[in-house]
Every structure is written in C-alpha cells, then in structure tokens.
Amino acid sequence: MDKFDVVIIGSGPGGYVAAIRAGQLGLKTALIEKDKDLGGTCLNVGCIPSKALLTSSDHFHFAKKEAAKHGILLDNPRVDLSTMQKRKDKVVKTLTGGVRQLMKTNKVMVLEGMGSISAPGKVLVKSSSGETQEIETKNIIIATGSMPIELPFAKFDGKTIVSSTEALCFEEAPKKFLVIGAGAIGLELGSVWNRLGSEVTVLEFLPRIALGFDLELSNLLQRALTSQGITFHLETKVTGVRVENGRAIATATKGNETLTFEADKVLVSVGRRPFSEGVGAEKVGVEFDEKKRIKVNKHFRTNVEGVYAIGDVIAGPMLAHKAEDEGIAVAEILVGEAGHVNYDAIPNVVYTYPEIATVGKSEEELKAAGVTYNVGKFPFTANGRAKVNLTTEGFVKILADAKTDRVLGVHLICADAGNMIAEAAIAMEFGASAEDIARTCHAHPTLPEAVKEAAMAVAKRAIHM
Ligand SMILES: Cc1cc2nc3c(=O)[nH]c(=O)nc-3n(C[C@H](O)[C@H](O)[C@H](O)COP(=O)(O)OP(=O)(O)OC[C@H]3O[C@@H](n4cnc5c(N)ncnc54)[C@H](O)[C@@H]3O)c2cc1C
C-alpha cells in the first residue's frame, strides 16, 4: 500500500469532516473506524438519534396537549414506540450511509478496524475478524472521541443502569425513570421519556441544572421542565445504586437527609470522558492533560511530530460542531493554510422545550472576570410570532461591553433557540456590536425579531416593550 499523507483514527464528526476536507485539498487520506457504521457518537448514539426522539416525542406532546388549543381535535393520541424507534434508526442509517458516500466522493480510503499508532508514521489496523495491516503515513490525526463516564457505585449493566446509548433504545417507556446528572444529555433524554409517559426524577449534585449556561436560563428551564412533570432534586449526592428483581434502588444524601429512589431504569449522565484507549498514543510518547485529554497546541499538534488530535479527545466543549470545525482546521493546517476555530463563538444548545441556546460569555463569567457590561432583554410574550405559535415562554438576553457595545454573550430560552442562535454566532464571529444587530433588518413576523429587540434593549430603546 502507498504511503498516505494523512491517516485519521475515528470517524465521528471530527474525523470524517477532517477526512473530507483533506480529500478536497488533495491529500491521500485514510479513515479508520472500529465500528460498523461511520459517523461516531454523534450520528449513531448521540446528536442525531436523540434529536429524532425529541422531535417525535414533541409531536406526541403537541397531539396530546397543544393541538386542541389550535382547534385540532385528536381523539386519544397514543404512541407506537416501535415505529418511533424504527424511524429514528432509519434517520441514523441514512446519515451514516451518506457519510460513507462522501468518503467515496472525496477519495478517502475507509479501513474497518481498531487503529493504533505502532510508531511515528505507522498505524496498525486490526479488523474485527482479527486481520491486521500496517499502513504508513506522513501525518496521523487522533479523533477517537469520548465515552460516557461510569460511576463506581452505579456501574452500567445495559438494562437497568444505563448510559445514553441504551436510553435511546428502550422498547417501552419505563414507568419510573431516574436520571443522575442534569446536563444536556440527562435533560434531553429525561424530556423524551417524560413526554412518552415515564415518571421522571432528576438528581443533580450541584445547586442548579444545565451547568455552563447563564444561570437565568437554567433557572427558567428548571421551572419549565418542572411544570411539564419532571421532578428535580438538586444538591443531591447519589451514593449508591443497586438492582433488585430488575428494579433499581438509588440512595442519595441531600444535606443531612438520606433519600431513596426506586426506578425501572436509571440513566447515569454525569458527563463523558475522552476515549483514547488502544490508540497507541502513550506508546509513541503523546502527552495527556490532568483530565486524560490529549494535549495539543493551537494547531492541534501533539508533542509528537506528525501526530495531531481533535474533537472530544482534546480540551474544549464536547460538541459535534466544535469537532467538525477542528476537523476542517487541522486538514487546512496540514497543507499550510491558517486553519481557524474561534473558541469564543461556539454555540451550545439543550434541545428541551423550551430550548436553551447560548454563545459567548454568561453574566456569571463576565462578573467573575470583572468586565462591565450592559444587558438587553426581550420576552417572547411581546413577540408576535411567539403569540401566533403559542410559544411565549422565555426571553432573549444580550450582554454587550459597557464601553464598546461589542456583543459578549447571547442567551436564548425559547422554542427553536437552537436554530436562532446561529445569527448570534455570526454576529460574534464578526465582532458585532449590539447596535449592529439592532440595525439589521429582521423578517416579520418571526421569533428572531426578539433578538433584534433585545439588541435594541441594550441601549434601552426596544420598540415593543
Ligand atoms: C446522547 C448524546 C447527545 C448528544 N447531542 C449533541 C448535540 O445535540 N449537539 C452536539 O454538538 N453534540 C452532541 N453530543 C456530543 C457529540 O456527539 C460529540 O461531541 C461528538 O460526537 C464528538 O465527535 P468526535 O469526532 O470527537 O468523536 P466521536 O463522535 O465520539 O467519534 C469517535 C469515533 O472514533 C472511533 N474510535 C475510537 N477509537 C478508535 C480506534 N482506536 N480505532 C478506530 N476507531 C476508533 C469510535 O468508534 C467513534 O466512531 C451528544 C452526545 C450524546 C452521547
């Protein structure tokens, strides 16, 4: 086999996007994936299947609780979970098949198997049937992603104590569903099963949900999810989970109290850890940080010549679009281009109802950094389209530098916040001021008009408030 310009280990959004960009740039590229399907966590057991279930369960919620308000009378809507799951699986298959097709289009060689660096410039591929081959390459990109964190006192058994992977595939809605950890994954999957009929309880060690988001958003989201029927126990430390006769019993402490929770299924969603086992990084002397993430410089280069890393396996938010942008950047860097990822403008979304979406700094972060800022807020109760849609819950909050008016953070909690955050990310990428957004014409009647109004509110000149 000829020598490759670049071999990428892992076909998630980091790896496969790097492969496409490398192919476009004329590099002789190979992509190694240990699993049957390409696309990594995101396409197979992450972003895509979770959003498929969120959409389907939201339609069910609409049919049951909202349709009548629009004058649509549906008698006794019910769920056919098997069809719902099959639809989700079909979406996943279509997209993973699409990635395989893109590899062909961009002349990327796909090798099935576990990839490990045997020496600088050499990668060993071991297929599931045990065959091995060694390939030579000028450059290696490690894009092996992440794995769910397991709690030592609540080990995954795949049936009763589960990770997000299994919680995406239940064949029936558990009667009682316990979620440990109130981050994006716990809140999204808690919402799915709550909408589909489970009694959902979320236990969180911290005094708040959705860490990493502006506190005002987290607080309103907690209120909204509580009103939808989800029970939260904050500042609650889970100390053990045991399984008896197929049911889980979790114990926890909250202050001086000891609490016990029974459930049919327990989702442990306390975060993800970088996955670099078996990739041979240590063998060639690649350095790791204190969180076992691969250390890279701003060009994604490790301390070992010709070895790069991107995505969840390095520092930064564990998000598919961050991995994708790094994939594009690293391929461009390999051909001598600049490569660009702006870590100050990476949006983050939780796809509950309402959705929360954020880009830039929160108020807590600005206060901690001693930055003076102005706040512009606009509620969806004053937005025409939200009234039309019956989605008036939530607000837009824009934080702008007090001296320069430059936008420092945009925070949305509303229906469709995940789509709406894009304009804020573009504004921040281009260093916009709040006035720039305020003077940009927004179509009427739309939800994004609330972003414009919030930008005007920074200078205390919102129109509809
Ligand atoms: C339930 C859930 C929902 C999520 N929702 C969102 C969302 O809505 N938006 C968002 O931005 N992010 C979301 N994420 C996070 C997102 O999936 C990850 O940030 C993203 O997939 C990381 O991409 P990656 O390329 O770094 O790694 P991964 O997608 O994890 O891909 C790594 C790939 O490498 C392969 N691999 C590992 N080691 C080897 C080896 N030695 N040889 C060969 N192959 C190997 C793995 O099999 C895997 O296919 C979600 C995650 C989960 C679990």
Tab-separated table of N, CA and C and ligand atoms in Angstrom, residues 9-15 32-35 39-42 45-47 50-51 113-115 143-146 164 168 185 188-189 272 275 277-279 310-313 318-321 323 351, ligand 1:
chain	number	residue	atom	x	y	z
A	9	ILE	N	-7.835	8.506	12.722
A	9	ILE	CA	-8.373	7.397	13.525
A	9	ILE	C	-9.649	7.881	14.201
A	10	GLY	N	-10.800	7.306	13.794
A	10	GLY	CA	-12.093	7.697	14.348
A	10	GLY	C	-12.910	8.477	13.335
A	11	SER	N	-14.162	8.016	13.097
A	11	SER	CA	-14.972	8.623	12.025
A	11	SER	C	-16.143	9.437	12.542
A	12	GLY	N	-16.025	10.018	13.751
A	12	GLY	CA	-17.068	10.925	14.244
A	12	GLY	C	-17.038	12.227	13.463
A	13	PRO	N	-17.807	13.225	13.909
A	13	PRO	CA	-17.836	14.499	13.177
A	13	PRO	C	-16.469	15.168	13.071
A	14	GLY	N	-15.584	14.891	14.030
A	14	GLY	CA	-14.221	15.420	13.916
A	14	GLY	C	-13.494	14.700	12.794
A	15	GLY	N	-13.440	13.375	12.895
A	15	GLY	CA	-12.654	12.564	11.975
A	15	GLY	C	-13.174	12.569	10.552
A	32	ILE	N	-9.921	5.455	9.604
A	32	ILE	CA	-10.061	4.149	10.266
A	32	ILE	C	-11.197	4.227	11.275
A	33	GLU	N	-12.101	3.257	11.241
A	33	GLU	CA	-13.216	3.232	12.198
A	33	GLU	C	-13.405	1.813	12.713
A	34	LYS	N	-13.515	1.695	14.050
A	34	LYS	CA	-13.649	0.358	14.641
A	34	LYS	C	-15.079	-0.153	14.560
A	35	ASP	N	-16.056	0.773	14.512
A	35	ASP	CA	-17.458	0.343	14.475
A	35	ASP	C	-17.902	0.106	13.031
A	39	GLY	N	-19.540	7.799	11.357
A	39	GLY	CA	-20.326	8.898	11.948
A	39	GLY	C	-20.129	9.080	13.441
A	40	GLY	N	-19.520	8.082	14.106
A	40	GLY	CA	-19.165	8.229	15.516
A	40	GLY	C	-20.354	8.345	16.447
A	41	THR	N	-20.075	8.887	17.625
A	41	THR	CA	-21.107	9.070	18.655
A	41	THR	C	-22.253	9.904	18.107
A	42	CYS	N	-21.910	11.011	17.464
A	42	CYS	CA	-22.907	11.984	17.020
A	42	CYS	C	-24.003	11.339	16.178
A	45	VAL	N	-25.137	7.311	18.171
A	45	VAL	CA	-25.722	7.192	19.520
A	45	VAL	C	-25.760	8.546	20.248
A	46	GLY	N	-25.723	9.638	19.500
A	46	GLY	CA	-25.663	10.947	20.152
A	46	GLY	C	-26.664	11.929	19.585
A	47	CYS	N	-26.121	12.972	18.965
A	47	CYS	CA	-26.939	14.104	18.494
A	47	CYS	C	-28.156	13.644	17.683
A	50	SER	N	-30.876	11.216	19.398
A	50	SER	CA	-31.560	11.916	20.498
A	50	SER	C	-32.513	12.977	19.942
A	51	LYS	N	-32.072	13.674	18.877
A	51	LYS	CA	-32.965	14.691	18.305
A	51	LYS	C	-34.143	14.042	17.591
A	113	GLY	N	-11.709	-1.264	11.409
A	113	GLY	CA	-10.896	-1.910	12.428
A	113	GLY	C	-10.438	-0.930	13.479
A	114	MET	N	-9.731	-1.486	14.454
A	114	MET	CA	-9.198	-0.668	15.540
A	114	MET	C	-7.856	-0.102	15.065
A	115	GLY	N	-7.716	1.204	15.094
A	115	GLY	CA	-6.457	1.800	14.647
A	115	GLY	C	-5.566	2.105	15.834
A	143	ALA	N	-8.878	11.106	16.388
A	143	ALA	CA	-10.223	11.696	16.537
A	143	ALA	C	-11.133	10.631	17.146
A	144	THR	N	-10.682	10.083	18.272
A	144	THR	CA	-11.340	8.891	18.838
A	144	THR	C	-12.482	9.219	19.795
A	145	GLY	N	-12.746	10.521	20.020
A	145	GLY	CA	-13.975	10.912	20.700
A	145	GLY	C	-14.007	10.666	22.192
A	146	SER	N	-15.183	10.311	22.681
A	146	SER	CA	-15.383	10.192	24.132
A	146	SER	C	-16.348	9.057	24.466
A	164	SER	N	-26.499	6.825	27.992
A	164	SER	CA	-27.387	7.417	26.984
A	164	SER	C	-27.617	6.464	25.814
A	168	LEU	N	-31.547	5.544	24.547
A	168	LEU	CA	-32.105	5.939	23.247
A	168	LEU	C	-32.898	4.800	22.609
A	185	ILE	N	-27.499	16.000	28.205
A	185	ILE	CA	-27.963	14.652	27.842
A	185	ILE	C	-29.060	14.188	28.803
A	188	GLU	N	-32.274	16.216	28.099
A	188	GLU	CA	-32.929	15.867	26.825
A	188	GLU	C	-33.602	14.495	26.923
A	189	LEU	N	-32.873	13.513	27.432
A	189	LEU	CA	-33.478	12.176	27.491
A	189	LEU	C	-34.554	12.108	28.581
A	272	ARG	N	-18.957	12.930	30.018
A	272	ARG	CA	-18.247	11.996	29.154
A	272	ARG	C	-16.752	12.187	29.349
A	275	PHE	N	-11.844	9.386	25.015
A	275	PHE	CA	-11.595	7.964	24.752
A	275	PHE	C	-10.337	7.828	23.908
A	277	GLU	N	-8.092	5.022	24.735
A	277	GLU	CA	-7.514	3.706	24.992
A	277	GLU	C	-7.300	2.962	23.681
A	278	GLY	N	-6.213	2.284	23.597
A	278	GLY	CA	-5.980	1.394	22.445
A	278	GLY	C	-5.492	2.100	21.198
A	279	VAL	N	-5.320	3.424	21.261
A	279	VAL	CA	-4.922	4.125	20.033
A	279	VAL	C	-3.394	4.267	19.929
A	310	ILE	N	-8.026	15.980	17.595
A	310	ILE	CA	-9.165	16.921	17.505
A	310	ILE	C	-10.390	16.318	18.185
A	311	GLY	N	-11.408	17.159	18.413
A	311	GLY	CA	-12.707	16.673	18.881
A	311	GLY	C	-12.760	16.433	20.381
A	312	ASP	N	-13.627	15.505	20.781
A	312	ASP	CA	-13.860	15.253	22.217
A	312	ASP	C	-12.620	14.759	22.942
A	313	VAL	N	-11.641	14.234	22.201
A	313	VAL	CA	-10.464	13.655	22.858
A	313	VAL	C	-9.468	14.738	23.294
A	318	MET	N	-17.411	19.421	24.581
A	318	MET	CA	-17.626	18.166	23.848
A	318	MET	C	-18.862	18.330	22.981
A	319	LEU	N	-18.674	18.918	21.820
A	319	LEU	CA	-19.780	19.215	20.911
A	319	LEU	C	-19.390	18.826	19.495
A	320	ALA	N	-20.384	18.347	18.753
A	320	ALA	CA	-20.113	17.872	17.401
A	320	ALA	C	-19.598	18.988	16.496
A	321	HIS	N	-20.207	20.180	16.597
A	321	HIS	CA	-19.787	21.257	15.677
A	321	HIS	C	-18.394	21.767	16.016
A	323	ALA	N	-16.014	19.739	17.102
A	323	ALA	CA	-15.170	18.706	16.496
A	323	ALA	C	-15.072	18.908	14.984
A	351	TYR	N	-31.711	20.763	23.749
A	351	TYR	CA	-32.895	20.670	22.890
A	351	TYR	C	-34.136	20.196	23.640
B	1	LIG	C1	-26.866	11.350	23.718
B	1	LIG	C2	-25.926	12.390	23.154
B	1	LIG	C3	-26.443	13.520	22.552
B	1	LIG	C4	-25.601	14.472	22.020
B	1	LIG	N1	-26.150	15.564	21.435
B	1	LIG	C5	-25.350	16.509	20.903
B	1	LIG	C6	-25.909	17.626	20.234
B	1	LIG	O1	-27.123	17.779	20.123
B	1	LIG	N2	-25.057	18.532	19.697
B	1	LIG	C7	-23.698	18.407	19.796
B	1	LIG	O2	-22.979	19.264	19.294
B	1	LIG	N3	-23.146	17.354	20.422
B	1	LIG	C8	-23.934	16.398	20.967
B	1	LIG	N4	-23.372	15.303	21.564
B	1	LIG	C9	-21.896	15.223	21.638
B	1	LIG	C10	-21.301	14.778	20.302
B	1	LIG	O3	-21.845	13.536	19.940
B	1	LIG	C11	-19.782	14.678	20.413
B	1	LIG	O4	-19.265	15.907	20.873
B	1	LIG	C12	-19.156	14.361	19.057
B	1	LIG	O5	-19.647	13.154	18.546
B	1	LIG	C13	-17.636	14.278	19.182
B	1	LIG	O6	-17.087	13.990	17.930
B	1	LIG	P1	-15.687	13.267	17.772
B	1	LIG	O7	-15.439	13.164	16.311
B	1	LIG	O8	-14.673	13.928	18.611
B	1	LIG	O9	-15.878	11.803	18.403
B	1	LIG	P2	-16.973	10.676	18.272
B	1	LIG	O10	-18.189	11.145	17.621
B	1	LIG	O11	-17.085	10.076	19.624
B	1	LIG	O12	-16.302	9.632	17.277
B	1	LIG	C14	-15.169	8.916	17.606
B	1	LIG	C15	-15.118	7.687	16.735
B	1	LIG	O13	-13.848	7.077	16.889
B	1	LIG	C16	-13.986	5.659	16.873
B	1	LIG	N5	-12.802	5.110	17.514
B	1	LIG	C17	-12.366	5.295	18.784
B	1	LIG	N6	-11.167	4.676	18.964
B	1	LIG	C18	-10.854	4.095	17.783
B	1	LIG	C19	-9.730	3.352	17.338
B	1	LIG	N7	-8.683	3.129	18.126
B	1	LIG	N8	-9.747	2.901	16.071
B	1	LIG	C20	-10.792	3.159	15.245
B	1	LIG	N9	-11.862	3.883	15.609
B	1	LIG	C21	-11.881	4.353	16.856
B	1	LIG	C22	-15.284	5.462	17.653
B	1	LIG	O14	-15.831	4.191	17.383
B	1	LIG	C23	-16.132	6.606	17.108
B	1	LIG	O15	-16.839	6.223	15.978
B	1	LIG	C24	-24.197	14.309	22.093
B	1	LIG	C25	-23.663	13.162	22.680
B	1	LIG	C26	-24.509	12.210	23.199
B	1	LIG	C27	-23.925	10.973	23.822
